[in-house]
XYZ file of C-alpha atoms in Angstrom:
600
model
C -8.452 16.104 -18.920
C -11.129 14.407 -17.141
C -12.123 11.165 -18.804
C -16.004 10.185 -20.253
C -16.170 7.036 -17.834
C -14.978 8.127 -13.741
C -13.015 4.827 -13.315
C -11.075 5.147 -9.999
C -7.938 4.805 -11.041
C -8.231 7.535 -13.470
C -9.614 9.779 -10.664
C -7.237 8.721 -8.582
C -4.288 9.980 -10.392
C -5.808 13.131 -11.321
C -6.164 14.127 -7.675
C -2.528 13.267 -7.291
C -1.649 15.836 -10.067
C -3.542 18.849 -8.587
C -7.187 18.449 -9.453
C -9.673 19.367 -6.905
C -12.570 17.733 -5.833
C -14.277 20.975 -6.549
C -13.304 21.238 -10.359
C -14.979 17.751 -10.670
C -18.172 18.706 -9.108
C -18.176 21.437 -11.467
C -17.960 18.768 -14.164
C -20.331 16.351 -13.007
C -23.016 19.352 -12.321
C -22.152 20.066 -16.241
C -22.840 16.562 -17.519
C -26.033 16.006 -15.195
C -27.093 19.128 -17.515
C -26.147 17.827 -20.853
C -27.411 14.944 -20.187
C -29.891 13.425 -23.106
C -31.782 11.199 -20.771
C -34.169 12.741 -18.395
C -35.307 9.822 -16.568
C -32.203 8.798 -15.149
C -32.605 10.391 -11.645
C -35.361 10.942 -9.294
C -33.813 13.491 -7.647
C -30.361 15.532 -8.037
C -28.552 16.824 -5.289
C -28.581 20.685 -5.683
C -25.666 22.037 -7.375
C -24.620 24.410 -4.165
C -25.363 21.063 -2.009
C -22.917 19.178 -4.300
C -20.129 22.431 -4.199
C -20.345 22.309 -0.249
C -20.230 18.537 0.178
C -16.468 18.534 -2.113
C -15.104 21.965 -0.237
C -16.418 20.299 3.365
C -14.104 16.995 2.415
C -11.274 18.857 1.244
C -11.578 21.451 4.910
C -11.596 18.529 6.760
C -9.285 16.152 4.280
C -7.212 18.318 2.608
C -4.689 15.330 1.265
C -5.071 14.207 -1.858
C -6.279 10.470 -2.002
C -5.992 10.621 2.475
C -9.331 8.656 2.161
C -10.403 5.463 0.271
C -13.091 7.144 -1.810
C -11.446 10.632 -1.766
C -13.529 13.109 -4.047
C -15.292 9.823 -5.888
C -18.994 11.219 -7.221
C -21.699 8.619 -6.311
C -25.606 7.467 -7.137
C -27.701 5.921 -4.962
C -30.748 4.192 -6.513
C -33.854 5.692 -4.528
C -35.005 2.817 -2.385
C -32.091 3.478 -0.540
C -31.843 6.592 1.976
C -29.853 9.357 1.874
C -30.018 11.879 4.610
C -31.766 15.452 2.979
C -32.953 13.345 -0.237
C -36.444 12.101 -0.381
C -36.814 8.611 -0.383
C -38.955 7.219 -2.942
C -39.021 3.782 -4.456
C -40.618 5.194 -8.001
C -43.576 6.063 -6.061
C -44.214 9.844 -5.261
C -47.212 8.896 -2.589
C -44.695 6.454 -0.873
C -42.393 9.396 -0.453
C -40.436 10.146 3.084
C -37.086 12.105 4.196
C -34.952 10.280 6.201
C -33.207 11.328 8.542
C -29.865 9.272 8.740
C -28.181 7.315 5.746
C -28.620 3.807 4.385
C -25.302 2.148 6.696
C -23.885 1.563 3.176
C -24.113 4.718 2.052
C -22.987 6.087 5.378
C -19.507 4.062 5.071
C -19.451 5.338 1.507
C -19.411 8.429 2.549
C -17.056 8.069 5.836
C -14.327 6.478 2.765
C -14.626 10.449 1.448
C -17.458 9.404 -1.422
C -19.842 12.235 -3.019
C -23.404 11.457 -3.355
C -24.686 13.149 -6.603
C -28.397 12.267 -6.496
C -31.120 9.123 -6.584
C -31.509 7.280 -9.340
C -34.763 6.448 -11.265
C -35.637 2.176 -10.572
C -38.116 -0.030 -11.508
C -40.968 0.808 -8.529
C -40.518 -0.508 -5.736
C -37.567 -2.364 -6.935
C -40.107 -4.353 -9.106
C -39.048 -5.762 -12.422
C -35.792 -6.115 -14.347
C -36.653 -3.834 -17.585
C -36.595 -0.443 -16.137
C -39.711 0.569 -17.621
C -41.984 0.162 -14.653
C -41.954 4.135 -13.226
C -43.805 6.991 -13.368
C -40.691 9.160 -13.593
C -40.400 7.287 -17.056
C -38.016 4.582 -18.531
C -33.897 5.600 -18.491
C -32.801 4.070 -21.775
C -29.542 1.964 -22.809
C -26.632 4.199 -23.318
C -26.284 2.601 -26.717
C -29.146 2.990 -28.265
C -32.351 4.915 -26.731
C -34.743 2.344 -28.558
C -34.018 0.038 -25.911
C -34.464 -0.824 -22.136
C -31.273 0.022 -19.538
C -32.456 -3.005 -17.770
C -33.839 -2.725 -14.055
C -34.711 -2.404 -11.209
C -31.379 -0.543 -10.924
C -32.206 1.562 -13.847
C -30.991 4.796 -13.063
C -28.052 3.286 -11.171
C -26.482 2.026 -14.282
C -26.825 4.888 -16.684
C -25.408 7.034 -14.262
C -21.946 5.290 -14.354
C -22.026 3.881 -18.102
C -22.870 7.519 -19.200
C -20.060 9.146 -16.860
C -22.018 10.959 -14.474
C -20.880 9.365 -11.602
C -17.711 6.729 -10.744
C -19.991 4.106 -9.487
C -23.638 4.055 -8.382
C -25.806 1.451 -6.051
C -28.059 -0.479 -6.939
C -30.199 -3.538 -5.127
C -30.903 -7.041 -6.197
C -33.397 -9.466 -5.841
C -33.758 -11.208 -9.054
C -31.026 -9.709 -10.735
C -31.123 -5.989 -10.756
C -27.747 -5.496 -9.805
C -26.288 -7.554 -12.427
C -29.057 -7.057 -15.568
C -28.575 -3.124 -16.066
C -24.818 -3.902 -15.655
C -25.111 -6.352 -19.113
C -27.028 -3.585 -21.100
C -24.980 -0.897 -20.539
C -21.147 -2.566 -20.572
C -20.433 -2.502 -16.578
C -19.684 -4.281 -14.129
C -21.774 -5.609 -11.601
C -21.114 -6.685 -8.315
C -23.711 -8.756 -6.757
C -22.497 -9.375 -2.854
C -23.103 -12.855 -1.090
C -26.655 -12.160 0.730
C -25.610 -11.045 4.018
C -22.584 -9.689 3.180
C -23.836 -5.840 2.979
C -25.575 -4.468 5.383
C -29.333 -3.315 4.137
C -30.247 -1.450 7.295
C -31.804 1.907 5.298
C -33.308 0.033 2.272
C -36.849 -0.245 1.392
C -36.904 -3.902 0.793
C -38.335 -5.617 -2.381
C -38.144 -9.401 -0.734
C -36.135 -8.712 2.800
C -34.841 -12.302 2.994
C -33.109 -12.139 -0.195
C -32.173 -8.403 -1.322
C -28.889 -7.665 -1.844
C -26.765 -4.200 -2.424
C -25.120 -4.245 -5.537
C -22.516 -2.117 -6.781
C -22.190 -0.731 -11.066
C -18.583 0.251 -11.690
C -16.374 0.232 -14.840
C -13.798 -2.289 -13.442
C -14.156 -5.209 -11.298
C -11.280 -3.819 -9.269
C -13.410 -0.615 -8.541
C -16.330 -2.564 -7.715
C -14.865 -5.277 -5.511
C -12.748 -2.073 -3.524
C -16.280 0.240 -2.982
C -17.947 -3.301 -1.864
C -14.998 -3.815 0.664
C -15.527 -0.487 1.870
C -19.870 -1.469 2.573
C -18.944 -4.792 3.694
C -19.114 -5.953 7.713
C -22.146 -6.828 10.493
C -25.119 -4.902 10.949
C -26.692 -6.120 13.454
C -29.991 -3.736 12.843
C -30.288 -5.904 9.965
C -32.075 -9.341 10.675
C -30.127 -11.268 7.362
C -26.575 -9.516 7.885
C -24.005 -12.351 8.208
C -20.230 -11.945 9.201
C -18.299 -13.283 6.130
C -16.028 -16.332 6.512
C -14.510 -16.111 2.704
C -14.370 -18.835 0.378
C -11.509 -20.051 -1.724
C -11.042 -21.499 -5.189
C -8.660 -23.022 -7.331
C -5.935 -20.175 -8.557
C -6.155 -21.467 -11.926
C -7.197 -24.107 -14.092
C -10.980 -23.161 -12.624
C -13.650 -25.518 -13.741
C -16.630 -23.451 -14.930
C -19.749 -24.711 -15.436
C -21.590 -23.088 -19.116
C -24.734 -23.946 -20.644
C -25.449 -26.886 -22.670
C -28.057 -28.415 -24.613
C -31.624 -27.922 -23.722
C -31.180 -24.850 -21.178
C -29.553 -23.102 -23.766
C -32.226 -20.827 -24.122
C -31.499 -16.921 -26.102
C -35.501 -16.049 -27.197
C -34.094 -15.978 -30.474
C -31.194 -13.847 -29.756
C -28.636 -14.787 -31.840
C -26.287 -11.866 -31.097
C -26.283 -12.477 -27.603
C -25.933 -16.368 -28.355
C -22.818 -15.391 -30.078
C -21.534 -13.494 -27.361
C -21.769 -15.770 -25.170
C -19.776 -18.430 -26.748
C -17.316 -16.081 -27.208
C -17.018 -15.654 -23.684
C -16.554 -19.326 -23.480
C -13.027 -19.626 -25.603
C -11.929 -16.192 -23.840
C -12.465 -18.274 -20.954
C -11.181 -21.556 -22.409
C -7.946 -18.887 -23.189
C -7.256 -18.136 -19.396
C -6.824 -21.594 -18.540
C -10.281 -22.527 -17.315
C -11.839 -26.189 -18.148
C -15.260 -25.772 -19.273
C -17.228 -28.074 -18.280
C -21.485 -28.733 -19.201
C -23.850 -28.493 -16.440
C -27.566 -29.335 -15.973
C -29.352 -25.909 -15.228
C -32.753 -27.524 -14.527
C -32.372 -26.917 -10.563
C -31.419 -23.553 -10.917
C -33.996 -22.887 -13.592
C -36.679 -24.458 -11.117
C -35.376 -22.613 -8.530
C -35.103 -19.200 -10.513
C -39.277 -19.630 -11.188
C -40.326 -19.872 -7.198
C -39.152 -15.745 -6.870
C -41.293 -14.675 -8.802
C -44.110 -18.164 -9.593
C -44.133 -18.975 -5.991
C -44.787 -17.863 -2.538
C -41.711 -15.411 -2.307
C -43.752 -12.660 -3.982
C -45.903 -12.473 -0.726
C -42.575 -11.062 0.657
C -42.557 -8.172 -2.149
C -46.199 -7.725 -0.202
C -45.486 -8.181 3.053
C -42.765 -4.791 2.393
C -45.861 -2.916 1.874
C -48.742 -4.210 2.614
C -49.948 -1.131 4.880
C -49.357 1.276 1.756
C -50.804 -0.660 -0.714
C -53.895 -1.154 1.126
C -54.748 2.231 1.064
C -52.834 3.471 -1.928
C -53.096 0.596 -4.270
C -53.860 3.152 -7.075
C -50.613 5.205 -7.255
C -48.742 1.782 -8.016
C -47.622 1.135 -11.712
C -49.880 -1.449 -13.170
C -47.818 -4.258 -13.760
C -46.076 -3.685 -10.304
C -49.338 -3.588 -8.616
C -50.535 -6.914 -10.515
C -47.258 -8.683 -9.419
C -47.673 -7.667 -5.718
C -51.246 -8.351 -5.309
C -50.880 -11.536 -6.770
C -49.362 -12.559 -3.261
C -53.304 -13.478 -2.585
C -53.050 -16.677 -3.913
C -50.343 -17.841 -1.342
C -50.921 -18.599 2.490
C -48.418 -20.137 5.094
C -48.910 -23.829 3.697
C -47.157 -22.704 0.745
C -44.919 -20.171 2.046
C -43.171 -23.885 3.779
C -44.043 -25.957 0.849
C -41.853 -23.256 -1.042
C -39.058 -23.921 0.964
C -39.138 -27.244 0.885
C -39.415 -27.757 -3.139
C -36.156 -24.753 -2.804
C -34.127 -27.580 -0.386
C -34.665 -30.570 -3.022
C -33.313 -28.026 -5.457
C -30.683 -26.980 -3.831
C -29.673 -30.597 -3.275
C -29.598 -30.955 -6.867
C -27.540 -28.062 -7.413
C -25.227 -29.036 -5.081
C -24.710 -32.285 -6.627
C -23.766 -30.191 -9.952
C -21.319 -27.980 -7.786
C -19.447 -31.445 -7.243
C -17.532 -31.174 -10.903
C -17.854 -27.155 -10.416
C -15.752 -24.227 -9.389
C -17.896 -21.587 -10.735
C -20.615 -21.235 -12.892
C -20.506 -18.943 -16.069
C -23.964 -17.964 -17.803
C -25.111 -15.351 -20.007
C -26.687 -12.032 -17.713
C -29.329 -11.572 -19.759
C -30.570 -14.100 -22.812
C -31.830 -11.084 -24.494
C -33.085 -7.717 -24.105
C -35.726 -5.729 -25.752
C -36.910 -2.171 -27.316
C -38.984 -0.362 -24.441
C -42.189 -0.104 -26.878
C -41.428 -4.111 -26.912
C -41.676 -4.386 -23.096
C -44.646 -2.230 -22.707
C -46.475 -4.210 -24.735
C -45.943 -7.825 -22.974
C -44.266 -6.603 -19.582
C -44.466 -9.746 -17.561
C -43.815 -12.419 -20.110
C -40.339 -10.080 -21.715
C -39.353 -9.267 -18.303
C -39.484 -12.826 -17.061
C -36.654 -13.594 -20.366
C -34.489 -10.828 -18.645
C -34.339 -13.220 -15.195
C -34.337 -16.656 -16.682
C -30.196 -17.331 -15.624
C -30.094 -14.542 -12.475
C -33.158 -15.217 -10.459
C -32.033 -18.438 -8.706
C -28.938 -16.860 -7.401
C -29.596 -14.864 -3.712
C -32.013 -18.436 -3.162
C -29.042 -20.397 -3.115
C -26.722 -17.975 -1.481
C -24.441 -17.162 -3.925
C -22.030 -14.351 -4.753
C -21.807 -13.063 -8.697
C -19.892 -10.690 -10.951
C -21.620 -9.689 -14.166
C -18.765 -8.372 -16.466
C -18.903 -7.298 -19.687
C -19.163 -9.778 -22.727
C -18.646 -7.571 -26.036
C -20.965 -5.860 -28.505
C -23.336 -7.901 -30.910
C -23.696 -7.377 -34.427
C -26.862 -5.214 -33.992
C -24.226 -2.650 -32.097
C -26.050 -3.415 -28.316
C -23.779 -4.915 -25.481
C -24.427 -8.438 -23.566
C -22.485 -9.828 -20.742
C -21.813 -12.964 -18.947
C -22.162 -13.189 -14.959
C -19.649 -15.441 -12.660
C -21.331 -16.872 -9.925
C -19.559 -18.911 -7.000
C -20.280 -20.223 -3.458
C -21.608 -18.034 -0.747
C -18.409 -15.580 0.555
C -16.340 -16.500 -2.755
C -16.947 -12.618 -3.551
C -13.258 -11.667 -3.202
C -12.032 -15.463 -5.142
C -14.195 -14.766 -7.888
C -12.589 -11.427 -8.548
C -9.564 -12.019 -10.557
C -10.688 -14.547 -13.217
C -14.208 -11.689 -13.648
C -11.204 -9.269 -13.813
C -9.403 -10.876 -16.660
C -12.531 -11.775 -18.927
C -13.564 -8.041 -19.354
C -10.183 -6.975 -19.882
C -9.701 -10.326 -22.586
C -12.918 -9.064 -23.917
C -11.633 -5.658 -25.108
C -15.143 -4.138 -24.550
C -13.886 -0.833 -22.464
C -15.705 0.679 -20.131
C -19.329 1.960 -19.618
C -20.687 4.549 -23.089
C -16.668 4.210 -23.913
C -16.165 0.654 -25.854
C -12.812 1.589 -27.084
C -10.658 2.778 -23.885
C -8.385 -0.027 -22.068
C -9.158 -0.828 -18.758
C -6.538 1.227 -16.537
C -3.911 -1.631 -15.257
C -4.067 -0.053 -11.746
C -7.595 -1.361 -11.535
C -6.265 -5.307 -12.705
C -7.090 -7.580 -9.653
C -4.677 -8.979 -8.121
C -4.426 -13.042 -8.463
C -4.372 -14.470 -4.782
C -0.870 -15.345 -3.872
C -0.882 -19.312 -4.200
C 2.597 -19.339 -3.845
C 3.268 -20.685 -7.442
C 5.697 -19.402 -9.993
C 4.300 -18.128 -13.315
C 6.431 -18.870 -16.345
C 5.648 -18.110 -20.311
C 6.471 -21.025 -22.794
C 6.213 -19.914 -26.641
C 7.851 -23.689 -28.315
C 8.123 -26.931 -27.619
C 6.597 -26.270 -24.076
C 3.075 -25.587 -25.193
C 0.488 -27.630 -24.631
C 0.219 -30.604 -26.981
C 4.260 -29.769 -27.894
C 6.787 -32.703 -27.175
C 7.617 -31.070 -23.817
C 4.869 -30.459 -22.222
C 5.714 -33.049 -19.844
C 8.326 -30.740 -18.352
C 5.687 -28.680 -17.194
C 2.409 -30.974 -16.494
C 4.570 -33.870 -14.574
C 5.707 -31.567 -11.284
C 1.887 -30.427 -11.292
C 2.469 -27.020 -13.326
C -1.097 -25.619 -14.155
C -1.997 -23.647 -17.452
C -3.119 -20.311 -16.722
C -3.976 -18.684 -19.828
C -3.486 -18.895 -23.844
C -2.189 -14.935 -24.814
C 0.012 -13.015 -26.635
C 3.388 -11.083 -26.615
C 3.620 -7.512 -27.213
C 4.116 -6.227 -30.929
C 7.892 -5.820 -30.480
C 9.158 -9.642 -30.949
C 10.113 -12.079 -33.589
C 10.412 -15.433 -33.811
C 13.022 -17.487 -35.593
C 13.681 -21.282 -36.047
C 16.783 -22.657 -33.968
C 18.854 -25.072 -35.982
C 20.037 -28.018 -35.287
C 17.471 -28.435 -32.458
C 15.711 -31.744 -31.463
C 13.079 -31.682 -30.686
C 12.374 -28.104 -32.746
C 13.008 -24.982 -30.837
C 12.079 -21.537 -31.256
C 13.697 -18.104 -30.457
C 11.679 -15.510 -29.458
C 13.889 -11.852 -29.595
C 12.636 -8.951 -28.452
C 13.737 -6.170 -31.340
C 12.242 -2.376 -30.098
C 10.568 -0.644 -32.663
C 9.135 -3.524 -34.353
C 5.610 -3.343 -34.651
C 4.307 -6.907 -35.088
C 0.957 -8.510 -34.185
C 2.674 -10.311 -31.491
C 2.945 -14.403 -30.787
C 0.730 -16.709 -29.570
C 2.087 -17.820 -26.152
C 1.061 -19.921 -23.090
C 1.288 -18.707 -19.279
C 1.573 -21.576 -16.534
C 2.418 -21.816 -13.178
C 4.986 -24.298 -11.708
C 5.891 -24.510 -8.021
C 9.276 -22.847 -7.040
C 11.168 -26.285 -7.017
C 9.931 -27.256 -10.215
C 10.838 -24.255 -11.566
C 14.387 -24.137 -10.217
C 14.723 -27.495 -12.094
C 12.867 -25.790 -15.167
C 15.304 -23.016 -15.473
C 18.561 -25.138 -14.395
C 17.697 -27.536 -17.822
C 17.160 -24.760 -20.027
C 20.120 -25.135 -23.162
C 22.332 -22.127 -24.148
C 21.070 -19.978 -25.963
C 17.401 -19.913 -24.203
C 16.997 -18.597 -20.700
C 14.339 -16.986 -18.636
C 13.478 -12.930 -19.139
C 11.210 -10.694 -18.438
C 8.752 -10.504 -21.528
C 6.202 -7.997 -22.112
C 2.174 -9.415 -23.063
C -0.067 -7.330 -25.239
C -2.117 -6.288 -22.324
C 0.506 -4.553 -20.943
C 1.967 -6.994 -18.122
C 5.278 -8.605 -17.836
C 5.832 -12.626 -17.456
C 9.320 -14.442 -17.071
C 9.155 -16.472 -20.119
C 11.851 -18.023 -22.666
C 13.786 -15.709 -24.612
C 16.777 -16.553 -26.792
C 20.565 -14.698 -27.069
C 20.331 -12.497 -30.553
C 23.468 -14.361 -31.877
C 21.471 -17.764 -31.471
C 19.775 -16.138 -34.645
C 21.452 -14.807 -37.041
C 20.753 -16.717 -40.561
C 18.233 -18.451 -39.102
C 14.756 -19.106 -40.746
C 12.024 -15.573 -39.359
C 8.632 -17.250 -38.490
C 7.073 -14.129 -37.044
C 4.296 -13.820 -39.421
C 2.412 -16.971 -38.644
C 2.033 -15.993 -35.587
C 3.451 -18.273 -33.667
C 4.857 -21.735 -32.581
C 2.114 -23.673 -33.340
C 1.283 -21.984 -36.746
C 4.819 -22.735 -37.564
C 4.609 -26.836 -36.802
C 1.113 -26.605 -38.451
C 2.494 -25.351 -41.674
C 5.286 -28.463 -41.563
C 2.863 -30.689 -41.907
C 1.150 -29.192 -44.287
């Protein structure tokens, strides 16, 4: 059965057991028909165009899964060409055919990718509300009342409604990461340079960015891999030299005081500590940051002489076409006026001393954690104050291709009014591949599934991988855990916590006599169908771990124990005979619960 949300993974094995690229077509052709949103695309490839494409692939790749992207359905937002699909940018008079594809797009397809059609955007790539096209406003899988988010509009409710696997999108200001946070995706916002934009109609050349909407980080980090590498038709393409960071025990920077700002969005508020102790849970230190220089930053796209860019991309058309823009788009663009060369310099100067500043912040910083969008808003809302809302949308994302940086917007949960926020992870320039696994395990610790489907798990063959650091990962559930009398055991040699979790539902937990200091047995009984134990996960290096397991006393050793997301840790566990008349602590929960209730 083909699933509601086209992850990858889920794809992937379905080709392996016999399904055709053909039979999914024939399904995406179907949804594209049911479909209760008309604005989402600009234009559809044909039907028969779509059938030929799959049987062409499987002629000249008949394997199963032989390429990267083997039978994946695609959307392309429509500033971005497609060979025999007009280009667009939301503006019928702008119109053209191009003759070759977008490089991206061109890999894309190379890797065995399907284009489906172009998506609907805010014109000209204009805006971050999705409202700002004549082919009308694609709504928020969730609820229709509301804005998708933009410019990527389209782009999102393609994949978050299951129309396509993953979609393309472009950023400026934050329109591949915005859309993402409305509609529960992911968003993968390259390093500037790191994607070739040879074949897209630019919004501010120096700064755009092709972004990627999938339903997993793993998805989107593999289709990025697969558009990544040197253009050198592109002025701004940069060969990537890639970034580290720490494997664990990341410092992330999070919002404090003053520059907390939500408009009054409580929900979203919420969510967004929420995303803090998930991340607090994983290991990471948080740590408060002053957001003033990116803020400052953030408010020269769009208040200072970078929006004579968005004019110098069209400054022939608009002169003689100024009428077939949208309104608000045309305001925004002609506004360039006001700016000459003097402040096109001055701008860059007042963007150094910020980034100065920034940098200085970076100094107690791995990565910095803020919320993708403060708030969002009902499309009548936006219509009625379009500039002033759809600033609110790009008060934490517009700073971000100024400075260089690479994000991941992931998923943050659903707010008590039933709409979806997210946070976004942003790191230094070429940290897009580092900043992958700790994006990849807050959506999966948020529990938020995937895209129009909140309650599905995220497939494990999508987890990304941690980078090998060469470090040994060990559970502790006792006297090991953090705060416990032997912690020491595990801080002194350098061991590193990597996450706060739980087991599985199948063990129990029992006190060990005679045991000093107090010890714990965890068994693992099949069958049992508990809530599972609060645990910690650290990482030791090999010789300290050797030592670790050579102390352990009889009857604790080191097995494999299952989590309750599925994966397996080494971890304490305790011979069954160690047990038997001793006092059952399962139902507090844990270790810690149990001490706790000692003292009490």
């Amino acid at each position: 059965m083909i699933p509601a949300i086209l992850d990858l993974a889920s794809l992937k094995a379905l080709y392996a057991g016999g399904l055709s690229p053909l039979d999914l077509v024939e399904e995406v052709i179907a949804r594209r028909k049911a479909s209760d949103d008309p604005a989402i695309f600009i234009t559809q490839t044909p039907d028969d165009d779509l059938r030929a494409a799959a049987n062409a692939l499987v002629a000249n790749a008949p394997q199963p899964n032989s390429l990267p992207l083997w039978g994946i359905p695609f959307a392309v937002k429509d500033n971005i060409d497609v060979a025999g699909l007009p280009t667009t940018a939301a503006c019928p008079a702008f119109a053209y055919s191009p003759d070759r594809d977008a490089t991206v797009v061109a890999r894309l397809k190379a890797a065995g990718a399907l284009v489906i059609g172009k998506t609907n955007l805010d014109q000209f790539a204009t805006g971050l509300n999705g409202t700002r096209s004549p082919y009308g406003a694609p709504r928020s899988v969730f609820n229709k009342d509301y804005v998708s988010g933009g410019s990527s509009s389209g782009s999102a409710v393609t994949v978050a409604s299951g129309l396509a696997s993953f979609s393309l999108g472009t950023d400026t200001a934050g329109s591949g990461r915005v859309p993402a946070a409305f509609n529960n995706l992911v968003g993968i916002k390259p390093t500037p340079g790191l994607v070739p934009n040879v074949g897209v109609v630019p919004a501010c050349r120096s700064v755009d960015v092709v972004t990627v909407f999938a339903a997993t980080v793993g998805d989107g980090v593999a289709i990025r891999k697969i558009m990544d590498g040197l253009d050198t038709a592109d002025p701004y393409s940069r060969k990537a030299v890639p970034a580290a960071l720490p494997a664990s025990s990341l410092r992330i920077g999070v919002l404090d005081g003053a520059e907390r700002e939500f408009f009054g969005n409580a929900a979203v508020e919420a969510l967004y500590d929420a995303a803090i102790e998930r991340a607090k849970s994983l290991g990471a230190t948080i740590v408060p940051f002053d957001y003033a220089p990116f803020r400052q930053a953030a408010e020269l796209l769009y208040n200072g002489p970078w929006v004579a860019e968005r004019l110098a991309a069209v400054k022939d058309f608009i002169a003689t076409n100024a009428d077939d823009f949208d309104p608000t788009v045309r305001k925004i663009i002609e506004g360039a006026g006001a700016y000459d060369a003097v402040d096109a310099f001055e701008g860059q100067y007042k963007l150094g001393h910020l980034r100065q500043k920034a940098l200085a912040e970076w100094e107690k910083l791995d990565i910095l954690m803020l919320p993708t969008s403060p708030t969002t808003y009902t499309v009548d809302a936006m219509l009625a104050d379009p500039i002033v809302k759809n600033s609110h949308f790009g008060r934490y994302t517009n700073f971000a291709n100024l400075f260089g940086y690479a994000a991941i917007a992931v998923p943050g949960g659903f707010g008590t009014d039933g709409l979806p926020s997210g946070v976004t992870l942003f790191g230094p320039s070429f940290s897009d591949d580092a900043l992958a696994p700790f994006a990849d395990a807050m959506h999966r610790a948020a529990a938020s599934g995937m895209g129009k489907d909140k309650a599905v798990s995220l497939p494990e063959a999508s987890k990304v991988a941690e980078p090998d650091d060469g470090l040994v990962t060990i559970m502790v559930v006792g006297a090991h855990l953090t705060g416990m009398p032997l912690n020491h055991e595990l801080t002194g040699p350098g061991g590193k916590l990597v996450k706060t979790c739980r087991t599985a539902g199948e063990y129990r937990l029992y006190v060990l006599p005679n045991t000093t200091p107090p010890k714990p047995g965890l068994i693992r009984e099949p069958g049992f169908e508990g809530k599972g134990l609060e645990v910690e996960v650290w990482k030791v290096t090999p010789q300290a771990f050797g030592r670790f397991v050579q102390n352990i006393p009889a009857p604790l050793g080191i097995g494999k124990v299952m989590l309750d997301d599925g994966s397996q840790v080494s971890g304490f566990l305790c011979e069954p005979y160690a047990v038997k008349g001793a006092q059952e602590v399962t139902e507090l929960g844990g270790w810690r619960a149990y001490i706790a209730s000692r003292k009490g």
